[in-house]
Short mmCIF file of C-alpha atoms in Angstrom, two decimals:
data_model
loop_
_atom_site.label_atom_id
_atom_site.label_comp_id
_atom_site.label_asym_id
_atom_site.label_seq_id
_atom_site.Cartn_x
_atom_site.Cartn_y
_atom_site.Cartn_z
CA MET A 1 109.68 177.86 129.25
CA SER A 2 106.20 178.83 130.42
CA PRO A 3 104.76 177.78 133.80
CA THR A 4 102.25 175.61 131.94
CA CYS A 5 105.05 173.71 130.25
CA HIS A 6 106.80 173.26 133.60
CA LEU A 7 103.59 171.82 135.02
CA HIS A 8 103.22 169.37 132.12
CA VAL A 9 106.80 168.18 132.54
CA ILE A 10 106.32 167.64 136.29
CA ILE A 11 103.11 165.67 135.71
CA VAL A 12 104.82 163.45 133.13
CA LEU A 13 107.76 162.81 135.46
CA VAL A 14 105.48 161.95 138.37
CA ILE A 15 103.53 159.47 136.23
CA CYS A 16 106.72 157.84 134.93
CA VAL A 17 108.22 157.49 138.40
CA THR A 18 105.14 156.39 140.33
CA THR A 19 103.90 153.81 137.84
CA PRO A 20 106.73 151.27 138.34
CA LEU A 21 106.78 151.94 142.08
CA ASN A 22 103.10 151.16 142.39
CA ALA A 23 103.43 148.15 140.12
CA GLY A 24 106.08 146.73 142.42
CA LEU A 25 103.57 146.60 145.27
CA HIS A 26 101.60 143.79 143.63
CA GLU A 27 102.82 140.38 144.74
CA THR A 28 101.03 138.70 141.82
CA PRO A 29 101.13 140.76 138.61
CA LEU A 30 97.86 141.65 136.96
CA PRO A 31 96.94 139.61 133.87
CA PRO A 32 98.28 141.20 130.67
CA THR A 33 96.10 142.51 127.88
CA GLY A 34 94.63 139.59 125.99
CA PHE A 35 95.08 137.26 128.96
CA ARG A 36 92.72 134.27 128.92
CA ALA A 37 92.05 132.45 132.16
CA ALA A 38 92.51 128.70 131.78
CA ASN A 39 90.44 125.92 133.32
CA ILE A 40 92.76 123.56 135.15
CA LEU A 41 91.97 120.09 136.49
CA ALA A 42 94.18 119.16 139.46
CA VAL A 43 94.18 115.65 140.93
CA GLU A 44 96.26 115.00 144.06
CA THR A 45 96.67 111.26 144.10
CA VAL A 46 98.76 111.05 147.29
CA PRO A 47 96.83 111.51 150.57
CA GLY A 48 99.74 113.03 152.50
CA GLN A 49 99.70 116.44 154.17
CA SER A 50 103.12 117.53 152.92
CA HIS A 51 102.24 116.43 149.39
CA TRP A 52 99.08 118.52 149.42
CA ASN A 53 100.92 121.50 150.92
CA PHE A 54 103.14 121.60 147.84
CA MET A 55 100.34 120.95 145.36
CA SER A 56 98.09 123.58 146.95
CA ALA A 57 100.88 126.18 146.83
CA VAL A 58 101.21 125.58 143.08
CA LEU A 59 97.46 125.85 142.62
CA ARG A 60 97.28 128.99 144.75
CA ALA A 61 99.78 130.70 142.44
CA LEU A 62 97.55 129.84 139.47
CA THR A 63 94.27 130.94 141.08
CA ASP A 64 95.86 134.19 142.27
CA ARG A 65 96.77 134.78 138.64
CA GLY A 66 93.12 134.37 137.64
CA HIS A 67 92.99 130.81 136.38
CA SER A 68 90.13 128.52 137.42
CA VAL A 69 91.03 125.30 139.21
CA VAL A 70 89.01 122.20 140.07
CA ALA A 71 91.04 120.22 142.61
CA PHE A 72 90.52 116.63 143.77
CA THR A 73 92.09 116.42 147.25
CA SER A 74 91.96 114.53 150.53
CA TYR A 75 92.50 117.80 152.42
CA PRO A 76 89.64 120.06 151.32
CA ALA A 77 88.83 123.57 152.59
CA GLN A 78 92.24 124.21 154.10
CA TRP A 79 92.82 127.51 152.34
CA SER A 80 90.84 130.19 150.55
CA PRO A 81 92.80 130.94 147.39
CA SER A 82 90.80 133.96 146.28
CA ALA A 83 87.51 135.70 146.50
CA HIS A 84 86.84 135.37 142.77
CA GLY A 85 85.12 131.99 142.88
CA ASN A 86 87.73 130.41 140.62
CA TYR A 87 88.58 127.47 142.88
CA THR A 88 86.51 124.33 143.46
CA GLU A 89 87.41 121.30 145.55
CA VAL A 90 86.24 117.70 145.32
CA ASP A 91 86.79 115.75 148.53
CA THR A 92 88.57 112.43 147.95
CA SER A 93 89.20 111.57 151.61
CA ALA A 94 86.54 108.85 151.49
CA VAL A 95 88.57 106.85 148.96
CA LEU A 96 92.08 108.18 149.69
CA LEU A 97 92.57 107.83 153.44
CA ARG A 98 94.84 110.47 154.90
CA HIS A 99 98.34 109.27 155.66
CA GLY A 100 100.02 110.32 158.90
CA GLY A 101 100.75 109.52 162.50
CA GLU A 102 102.59 106.26 161.70
CA PRO A 103 104.01 104.30 164.65
CA ALA A 104 107.69 105.08 165.08
CA SER A 105 108.58 101.38 165.22
CA ARG A 106 107.26 100.82 161.70
CA VAL A 107 108.90 103.92 160.25
CA LEU A 108 112.26 103.09 161.80
CA SER A 109 112.24 99.38 160.93
CA GLU A 110 110.58 99.34 157.50
CA TYR A 111 110.48 102.75 155.83
CA SER A 112 114.23 103.21 156.15
CA ARG A 113 114.91 100.09 154.02
CA MET A 114 115.15 100.63 150.26
CA SER A 115 113.98 97.06 149.69
CA PHE A 116 110.71 98.03 151.39
CA ILE A 117 110.12 101.62 150.37
CA VAL A 118 110.56 101.40 146.57
CA PRO A 119 108.16 98.48 145.90
CA SER A 120 105.78 99.89 148.52
CA VAL A 121 105.72 103.29 146.84
CA VAL A 122 104.92 101.63 143.51
CA ARG A 123 102.15 99.57 145.11
CA TRP A 124 100.70 102.58 146.97
CA SER A 125 100.76 104.67 143.79
CA ARG A 126 98.77 102.08 141.88
CA GLN A 127 96.29 101.72 144.74
CA PHE A 128 95.82 105.49 144.80
CA CYS A 129 95.27 105.51 141.03
CA ASP A 130 92.70 102.72 141.29
CA ALA A 131 90.83 104.61 144.01
CA VAL A 132 90.79 107.88 142.06
CA TYR A 133 89.84 106.30 138.72
CA ASP A 134 86.94 104.49 140.39
CA MET A 135 85.42 107.82 141.49
CA GLU A 136 82.25 108.66 139.61
CA GLN A 137 83.44 112.18 138.71
CA ILE A 138 86.73 110.94 137.30
CA ARG A 139 85.08 108.12 135.36
CA ALA A 140 82.70 110.62 133.80
CA LEU A 141 85.62 112.79 132.68
CA MET A 142 87.45 109.84 131.14
CA VAL A 143 84.37 108.40 129.40
CA ASN A 144 83.43 111.79 127.96
CA GLY A 145 86.95 112.71 126.98
CA THR A 146 85.91 115.14 124.26
CA ASP A 147 83.61 117.04 126.61
CA ALA A 148 86.28 117.09 129.32
CA ALA A 149 88.87 118.37 126.85
CA ALA A 150 86.48 121.14 125.90
CA ARG A 151 85.88 121.99 129.56
CA PHE A 152 89.52 121.92 130.75
CA ASP A 153 92.80 123.12 129.29
CA LEU A 154 95.35 121.34 131.47
CA VAL A 155 95.78 118.49 133.97
CA VAL A 156 97.98 118.88 137.05
CA THR A 157 98.87 115.76 139.06
CA GLU A 158 101.63 114.15 141.12
CA PRO A 159 103.65 111.04 140.31
CA LEU A 160 104.91 109.00 143.24
CA GLY A 161 106.07 105.60 142.08
CA SER A 162 104.06 104.89 138.94
CA GLU A 163 103.04 106.59 135.72
CA CYS A 164 99.47 105.44 136.26
CA VAL A 165 98.66 109.03 137.22
CA ALA A 166 99.22 110.05 133.59
CA HIS A 167 96.35 107.87 132.38
CA LEU A 168 93.81 110.61 133.04
CA ALA A 169 95.54 113.17 130.82
CA ALA A 170 96.01 110.57 128.08
CA ALA A 171 92.34 109.56 128.21
CA ILE A 172 91.09 113.15 128.05
CA GLY A 173 93.72 114.29 125.57
CA LEU A 174 95.07 117.27 127.51
CA PRO A 175 98.60 118.48 128.23
CA MET A 176 99.82 117.55 131.69
CA VAL A 177 101.95 119.13 134.41
CA TYR A 178 103.63 117.09 137.13
CA VAL A 179 104.24 118.46 140.61
CA VAL A 180 106.89 116.60 142.61
CA PRO A 181 106.84 117.55 146.33
CA THR A 182 110.29 116.03 146.93
CA PRO A 183 113.55 116.40 145.04
CA MET A 184 113.49 114.62 141.69
CA ILE A 185 112.44 110.97 142.11
CA THR A 186 115.54 109.09 140.94
CA TYR A 187 113.84 105.79 140.09
CA MET A 188 111.06 107.62 138.17
CA GLN A 189 113.27 110.19 136.45
CA PRO A 190 114.00 108.30 133.19
CA SER A 191 110.32 107.64 132.48
CA ILE A 192 109.23 111.15 133.50
CA ILE A 193 111.76 113.28 131.61
CA GLY A 194 113.68 110.76 129.52
CA HIS A 195 117.00 111.21 131.30
CA SER A 196 118.68 109.61 134.28
CA ALA A 197 121.05 111.49 136.54
CA ASN A 198 124.66 110.40 136.49
CA PRO A 199 125.36 108.09 139.48
CA ALA A 200 129.04 109.02 139.29
CA TYR A 201 128.31 112.28 141.11
CA VAL A 202 124.53 112.70 141.73
CA PRO A 203 123.36 110.89 144.89
CA HIS A 204 120.29 108.70 144.60
CA LEU A 205 117.23 110.19 146.28
CA LEU A 206 117.51 107.53 148.98
CA TYR A 207 121.29 107.77 149.41
CA GLY A 208 122.24 109.97 152.35
CA SER A 209 125.90 110.54 151.51
CA ALA A 210 127.88 112.71 149.15
CA VAL A 211 129.32 110.84 146.15
CA ARG A 212 133.06 111.43 146.24
CA ALA A 213 135.11 108.27 146.79
CA PHE A 214 135.00 105.05 144.79
CA ARG A 215 132.96 103.26 147.45
CA HIS A 216 130.32 106.02 147.24
CA ARG A 217 130.08 105.68 143.45
CA LEU A 218 129.85 101.91 143.77
CA VAL A 219 127.02 101.99 146.33
CA ASN A 220 125.25 104.84 144.55
CA THR A 221 125.34 103.05 141.20
CA ALA A 222 124.00 99.89 142.82
CA MET A 223 121.12 101.91 144.30
CA TYR A 224 120.31 103.41 140.89
CA ALA A 225 120.22 99.96 139.27
CA TYR A 226 118.26 98.43 142.14
CA GLY A 227 115.66 101.21 142.14
CA TRP A 228 115.05 100.94 138.38
CA LEU A 229 114.83 97.14 138.44
CA VAL A 230 112.55 96.97 141.49
CA ARG A 231 110.17 99.59 140.07
CA TRP A 232 110.10 97.82 136.69
CA TYR A 233 109.51 94.43 138.33
CA SER A 234 106.82 95.79 140.67
CA GLU A 235 104.92 97.31 137.75
CA ARG A 236 105.23 94.20 135.57
CA THR A 237 104.11 91.75 138.25
CA ALA A 238 101.17 93.85 139.49
CA LEU A 239 97.59 93.10 138.47
CA GLN A 240 97.21 94.61 135.02
CA ARG A 241 94.96 97.65 134.81
CA PRO A 242 93.79 99.83 131.87
CA TYR A 243 96.58 102.31 132.54
CA ASP A 244 99.12 99.51 131.94
CA ILE A 245 97.82 98.96 128.41
CA ASP A 246 97.72 102.49 127.06
CA GLU A 247 100.84 104.55 126.50
CA PRO A 248 101.13 107.05 129.38
CA ALA A 249 101.16 110.77 128.66
CA LYS A 250 104.40 112.61 129.33
CA PRO A 251 104.44 115.88 131.27
CA SER A 252 104.95 119.13 129.44
CA ILE A 253 106.41 120.68 132.60
CA VAL A 254 107.64 119.19 135.88
CA PHE A 255 107.60 121.46 138.93
CA VAL A 256 110.02 120.02 141.49
CA ASN A 257 110.26 121.00 145.14
CA SER A 258 114.01 121.55 144.96
CA HIS A 259 116.64 124.29 144.90
CA HIS A 260 120.37 124.31 144.28
CA VAL A 261 121.18 124.93 147.96
CA THR A 262 119.91 121.41 148.73
CA GLU A 263 120.32 119.71 145.35
CA PRO A 264 123.50 118.53 143.65
CA THR A 265 124.14 120.10 140.27
CA MET A 266 122.85 117.82 137.52
CA LEU A 267 121.87 117.95 133.87
CA LEU A 268 118.10 118.31 133.38
CA PRO A 269 115.93 119.13 130.36
CA THR A 270 114.33 122.53 129.96
CA ASN A 271 110.92 121.39 131.17
CA VAL A 272 112.09 120.65 134.73
CA ILE A 273 111.50 123.75 136.84
CA HIS A 274 112.82 124.11 140.39
CA VAL A 275 110.28 125.81 142.67
CA GLY A 276 111.62 124.80 146.07
CA GLY A 277 110.04 126.82 148.86
CA ILE A 278 106.89 127.72 146.96
CA HIS A 279 104.88 126.86 150.07
CA LEU A 280 106.64 129.59 152.07
CA ASP A 281 104.25 132.45 152.75
CA ARG A 282 106.11 135.76 152.61
CA ASN A 283 103.17 137.41 154.35
CA SER A 284 103.31 135.05 157.29
CA GLY A 285 100.75 135.39 160.03
CA THR A 286 101.27 136.33 163.63
CA LEU A 287 102.02 133.70 166.22
CA PRO A 288 99.29 132.74 168.68
CA THR A 289 99.66 134.84 171.83
CA ASN A 290 100.63 131.97 174.13
CA ILE A 291 103.36 130.72 171.78
CA ARG A 292 104.69 134.22 171.06
CA GLU A 293 104.91 135.05 174.76
CA TYR A 294 106.56 131.70 175.49
CA ILE A 295 109.23 132.37 172.87
CA GLU A 296 109.85 136.02 173.67
CA SER A 297 110.08 135.47 177.43
CA SER A 298 112.88 132.92 177.05
CA PRO A 299 116.18 134.69 177.88
CA HIS A 300 118.32 131.96 176.30
CA GLY A 301 116.28 131.38 173.17
CA VAL A 302 114.04 128.57 172.00
CA ILE A 303 114.52 125.19 170.29
CA TYR A 304 111.78 123.93 167.98
CA PHE A 305 111.44 120.13 167.75
CA THR A 306 109.22 118.18 165.34
CA PHE A 307 109.27 115.04 163.22
CA GLY A 308 106.49 116.25 160.91
CA SER A 309 103.11 114.70 160.27
CA VAL A 310 104.06 111.17 159.21
CA ILE A 311 105.50 109.82 162.46
CA ALA A 312 103.73 109.99 165.81
CA MET A 313 106.29 111.41 168.25
CA SER A 314 104.47 109.85 171.19
CA SER A 315 105.12 106.39 169.69
CA LEU A 316 108.91 106.69 169.98
CA PRO A 317 110.47 104.00 172.18
CA ASP A 318 110.42 104.94 175.85
CA HIS A 319 114.20 104.90 176.23
CA ILE A 320 114.59 107.38 173.37
CA GLN A 321 111.93 109.67 174.82
CA ASP A 322 113.70 109.52 178.18
CA ILE A 323 117.00 110.53 176.57
CA LEU A 324 115.36 113.49 174.84
CA LYS A 325 113.66 114.66 178.03
CA ASN A 326 116.78 114.28 180.17
CA VAL A 327 118.86 116.34 177.76
CA PHE A 328 116.24 119.10 177.53
CA ARG A 329 116.31 119.35 181.34
CA GLN A 330 120.04 120.11 181.18
CA ILE A 331 119.85 123.10 178.84
CA PRO A 332 118.67 126.65 179.65
CA GLN A 333 116.75 127.05 176.39
CA ARG A 334 113.03 126.47 176.18
CA VAL A 335 111.71 123.80 173.81
CA LEU A 336 108.63 123.76 171.60
CA TRP A 337 107.97 120.06 171.02
CA LYS A 338 105.32 118.83 168.57
CA TYR A 339 103.94 115.91 170.54
CA GLU A 340 100.62 114.09 170.31
CA GLY A 341 98.62 113.92 173.52
CA GLU A 342 99.86 114.38 177.07
CA MET A 343 103.53 113.84 177.84
CA GLU A 344 104.45 112.03 181.01
CA ASP A 345 107.25 113.51 183.11
CA LYS A 346 107.46 116.59 180.88
CA PRO A 347 110.48 118.83 181.58
CA ASP A 348 109.67 122.29 182.96
CA ASN A 349 111.26 124.05 179.99
CA VAL A 350 109.18 122.17 177.39
CA MET A 351 105.88 123.19 175.78
CA THR A 352 104.11 120.45 173.83
CA GLY A 353 101.36 120.71 171.25
CA ASN A 354 99.69 118.67 168.52
CA TRP A 355 100.47 121.45 166.07
CA PHE A 356 102.60 124.59 165.88
CA PRO A 357 102.71 127.24 163.13
CA GLN A 358 106.12 126.01 162.04
CA ARG A 359 106.85 128.69 159.49
CA ASP A 360 106.11 131.53 161.92
CA VAL A 361 107.95 129.82 164.77
CA LEU A 362 111.16 129.44 162.74
CA LEU A 363 111.01 133.05 161.56
CA HIS A 364 111.02 134.37 165.13
CA PRO A 365 114.50 135.77 165.92
CA ASN A 366 114.56 134.11 169.34
CA VAL A 367 114.37 130.59 167.84
CA LYS A 368 117.97 129.37 167.83
CA LEU A 369 117.76 125.75 166.69
CA PHE A 370 115.49 123.43 164.69
CA ILE A 371 115.49 119.71 165.54
CA SER A 372 113.95 117.94 162.56
CA HIS A 373 113.61 114.68 160.64
CA GLY A 374 114.64 116.42 157.42
CA GLY A 375 111.42 116.61 155.42
CA ILE A 376 112.05 118.89 152.45
CA SER A 377 109.35 121.43 153.38
CA GLY A 378 110.80 121.87 156.86
CA VAL A 379 114.31 122.03 155.42
CA TYR A 380 113.35 124.97 153.21
CA GLU A 381 111.60 126.69 156.11
CA ALA A 382 114.78 126.41 158.19
CA VAL A 383 116.97 127.52 155.29
CA ASP A 384 114.75 130.51 154.55
CA ALA A 385 114.74 131.53 158.23
CA GLY A 386 118.51 131.01 158.58
CA VAL A 387 118.17 128.61 161.54
CA PRO A 388 120.73 125.83 162.20
CA VAL A 389 119.40 122.26 162.13
CA LEU A 390 119.99 119.14 164.21
CA GLY A 391 118.72 116.36 162.00
CA PHE A 392 117.48 112.84 162.70
CA PRO A 393 116.79 111.46 159.19
CA LEU A 394 114.20 108.70 159.26
CA TYR A 395 113.52 107.56 155.68
CA TYR A 396 113.13 108.35 151.97
CA ASP A 397 114.74 111.66 150.90
CA GLN A 398 115.45 112.87 154.43
CA PRO A 399 119.07 111.60 154.73
CA ARG A 400 120.02 113.35 151.49
CA ASN A 401 118.15 116.53 152.41
CA LEU A 402 120.01 116.80 155.70
CA ARG A 403 123.34 115.85 154.13
CA SER A 404 123.09 118.94 151.93
CA LEU A 405 122.67 121.11 155.05
CA VAL A 406 125.65 119.42 156.68
CA ASP A 407 127.70 120.17 153.55
CA ALA A 408 126.51 123.79 153.79
CA GLY A 409 127.87 123.95 157.35
CA MET A 410 124.52 124.69 159.01
CA ALA A 411 123.55 121.28 160.38
CA ILE A 412 124.59 118.18 162.30
CA THR A 413 122.93 114.80 161.81
CA MET A 414 122.49 111.90 164.23
CA GLU A 415 121.03 108.40 164.11
CA LEU A 416 117.91 108.25 166.24
CA LEU A 417 118.27 104.57 167.19
CA SER A 418 121.87 105.02 168.37
CA ILE A 419 121.29 108.26 170.27
CA THR A 420 122.92 108.78 173.67
CA GLU A 421 122.43 111.57 176.18
CA GLN A 422 126.00 112.83 175.91
CA ARG A 423 126.09 112.89 172.10
CA PHE A 424 122.70 114.57 171.89
CA LEU A 425 123.68 117.19 174.49
CA ASN A 426 127.04 117.86 172.82
CA SER A 427 125.39 118.31 169.41
CA ILE A 428 122.88 120.83 170.78
CA LYS A 429 125.65 122.79 172.53
CA GLU A 430 127.80 122.74 169.40
CA LEU A 431 125.01 124.15 167.24
CA LEU A 432 124.00 126.76 169.80
CA HIS A 433 127.45 128.03 170.82
CA ASN A 434 129.50 127.66 167.63
CA THR A 435 128.51 130.78 165.69
CA ASN A 436 129.78 129.31 162.41
CA TYR A 437 126.59 127.27 162.09
CA THR A 438 124.41 130.37 162.37
CA LYS A 439 126.66 132.30 159.96
CA ASN A 440 126.49 129.48 157.41
CA ALA A 441 122.72 129.23 157.86
CA ILE A 442 122.41 132.93 157.01
CA ILE A 443 124.68 132.52 153.97
CA THR A 444 122.59 129.57 152.77
CA SER A 445 119.41 131.60 153.34
CA ASP A 446 120.80 134.44 151.20
CA ARG A 447 121.56 131.99 148.38
CA PHE A 448 118.12 130.45 148.69
CA ARG A 449 116.35 133.81 148.40
CA ASP A 450 118.50 135.12 145.52
CA ARG A 451 116.38 134.20 142.47
CA PRO A 452 115.47 135.86 139.17
CA MET A 453 111.79 135.28 139.95
CA THR A 454 109.75 133.84 142.80
CA PRO A 455 108.61 130.21 142.69
CA GLN A 456 105.04 131.47 142.24
CA GLU A 457 106.07 133.53 139.22
CA SER A 458 107.91 130.53 137.76
CA VAL A 459 104.80 128.36 138.12
CA VAL A 460 102.60 130.99 136.48
CA TYR A 461 105.01 131.69 133.61
CA TRP A 462 105.70 128.08 132.65
CA THR A 463 102.11 126.93 133.06
CA GLU A 464 100.95 129.73 130.78
CA TYR A 465 103.80 128.89 128.39
CA VAL A 466 102.38 125.37 128.07
CA LEU A 467 98.92 126.81 127.47
CA ARG A 468 100.13 129.36 124.91
CA HIS A 469 102.08 126.79 122.93
CA LYS A 470 99.48 124.01 122.81
CA GLY A 471 101.18 121.70 125.28
CA ALA A 472 104.76 122.88 124.58
CA HIS A 473 105.70 119.43 123.39
CA HIS A 474 108.92 120.85 121.97
CA LEU A 475 110.21 121.12 125.57
CA LYS A 476 110.07 117.36 126.06
CA SER A 477 113.32 115.51 125.56
CA GLU A 478 113.70 113.35 122.46
CA ALA A 479 115.13 110.75 124.84
CA LEU A 480 111.53 109.83 125.70
CA ASN A 481 111.23 108.36 122.20
CA LEU A 482 114.28 106.12 122.57
CA THR A 483 114.44 102.57 123.85
CA TRP A 484 116.75 101.85 126.77
CA TYR A 485 119.48 100.43 124.55
CA GLN A 486 119.26 103.39 122.17
CA TYR A 487 119.50 105.84 125.09
CA MET A 488 122.62 104.06 126.36
CA LEU A 489 124.02 103.99 122.78
CA LEU A 490 124.40 100.23 122.96
CA ASP A 491 123.37 99.91 119.31
CA VAL A 492 125.94 102.53 118.30
CA ILE A 493 128.58 100.91 120.50
CA PHE A 494 127.71 97.51 119.00
CA VAL A 495 128.10 98.82 115.44
CA ALA A 496 131.31 100.61 116.40
CA VAL A 497 132.76 97.47 117.99
CA VAL A 498 131.69 95.26 115.09
CA SER A 499 133.09 97.79 112.61
CA PHE A 500 136.34 97.92 114.53
CA LEU A 501 136.56 94.15 114.57
CA VAL A 502 135.72 93.88 110.87
CA ILE A 503 138.22 96.55 109.91
CA GLY A 504 140.82 94.97 112.17
CA PHE A 505 140.09 91.59 110.63
CA LEU A 506 140.41 93.02 107.10
CA ILE A 507 143.65 94.74 107.99
CA TYR A 508 144.92 91.51 109.51
CA LYS A 509 143.93 89.52 106.43
CA THR A 510 145.49 92.14 104.15
CA PHE A 511 148.78 92.02 106.04
CA ARG A 512 148.66 88.21 106.07
CA LEU A 513 148.11 88.19 102.30
CA PHE A 514 150.83 90.76 101.75
CA TYR A 515 153.19 88.83 104.02
CA SER A 516 152.39 85.58 102.20
CA HIS A 517 153.02 87.11 98.79
CA ALA A 518 156.17 88.83 99.96
CA THR A 519 157.48 85.64 101.52
CA ASN A 520 156.74 83.63 98.42
CA TYR A 521 158.40 86.26 96.25
CA LEU A 522 161.54 86.28 98.38
CA ILE A 523 161.67 82.48 98.35
CA ASN A 524 161.32 82.41 94.57
CA VAL A 525 164.05 85.01 94.14
CA LYS A 526 166.36 83.04 96.42
CA VAL A 527 165.67 79.82 94.51
CA LYS A 528 166.45 81.50 91.20
CA GLN A 529 169.68 82.89 92.55
CA GLN A 530 170.79 79.41 93.57
#
């Protein structure tokens, strides 16, 4: 072989080897040949920080891909998705007041009760819908539905407790994608995807216990029935609005903030996509200098303590705050405590702040424990970082979220209102000194990261699938077209029971007739013989 041929072979081999290696460096793949960027209308109807964090992560995946997004949000200008000018925000904070910093007394006394939270969520959802639909920009889109349908290709929105959010997509005539920032909403699930989870083994979203014994199944089933009835009653007794008259659109795809490490296995249709942890930034930033030095200079490690954005930590009852402070004084670890304002009688080993870069804090190897309320975003940040958790579930999905971590062997939970110094101290020591919790946290983290594609890639693929296939209506379950009694096969069971009774009756009458004839025959024979 000539030197020229050798050179050609080497060049070909270099091209073949380097091409896939270079391609692997791109976090978001380049659009394929023939790719058409879509115009997406996103409406965040819930003015909560954690809700927007999840929605914005979904939208960021789409804008990074090259799609154009117009987003209605109460939290504008919090991130710069790209430099391509394909992202526009409309500020809704004037009509959707931001939700956060609730007094602890209200959260602990009201939000933890199912009888309060389910009807309240339905009422809030409808109020949010009313506020959004009264906006001039939204009204213009709905009035000029044909023009809006020509301008946009897809609607992205979030359900909370009512399907009123689907009215926009129905009015414009566009396919719709739901984003659910919590695990699947049990009391909304039948109307969203057509199927209900099985209460025999799938815990209700608001049920903070595993379903194993009979008493668990009994309570869990009662919660399923109560949630459905209360939501139905709350919708039917509310002031009727245009979205109550028209048939709501059904989502082509539902992106749920869940993953099998925190979710019980359940049967779901194809159009439900788990993208838990999509908000986690793999290219996390560096910690602020003062926080980094505080963490790294702690010889015994650091504990990170937060109850998220909904509850104001400074509003906790004084006796509970005193217990927390007294326990922190007894441990050698330093504590980063998210706390609003100035703390009185602050322990020497505690640093407080209105905000901490939670993701970056938990990723630091010197952070040994996360004390949390169990919000799903924080749960995934702890799972991804492999950090054990001491949980104080407050309301909604938090008890179930933390129960999954307890079952994984990486967490301990406590009741905040019944906390004592000794129990709190013992729980911290157990999590810090029993290495099994850290080992299990690492195992859970490995399971969480082991996926066929990233959550961002899942969002991009399935969104584009809906666009390619004109709404992908074939992914929707046929159960959405059934009435409740058809879905539960009550009509089939009724026919089967009636048929059984009729056949049984006919058999009975046949035997009676046969018995009568046989008896008469035998009597006649006996008479003749006499």
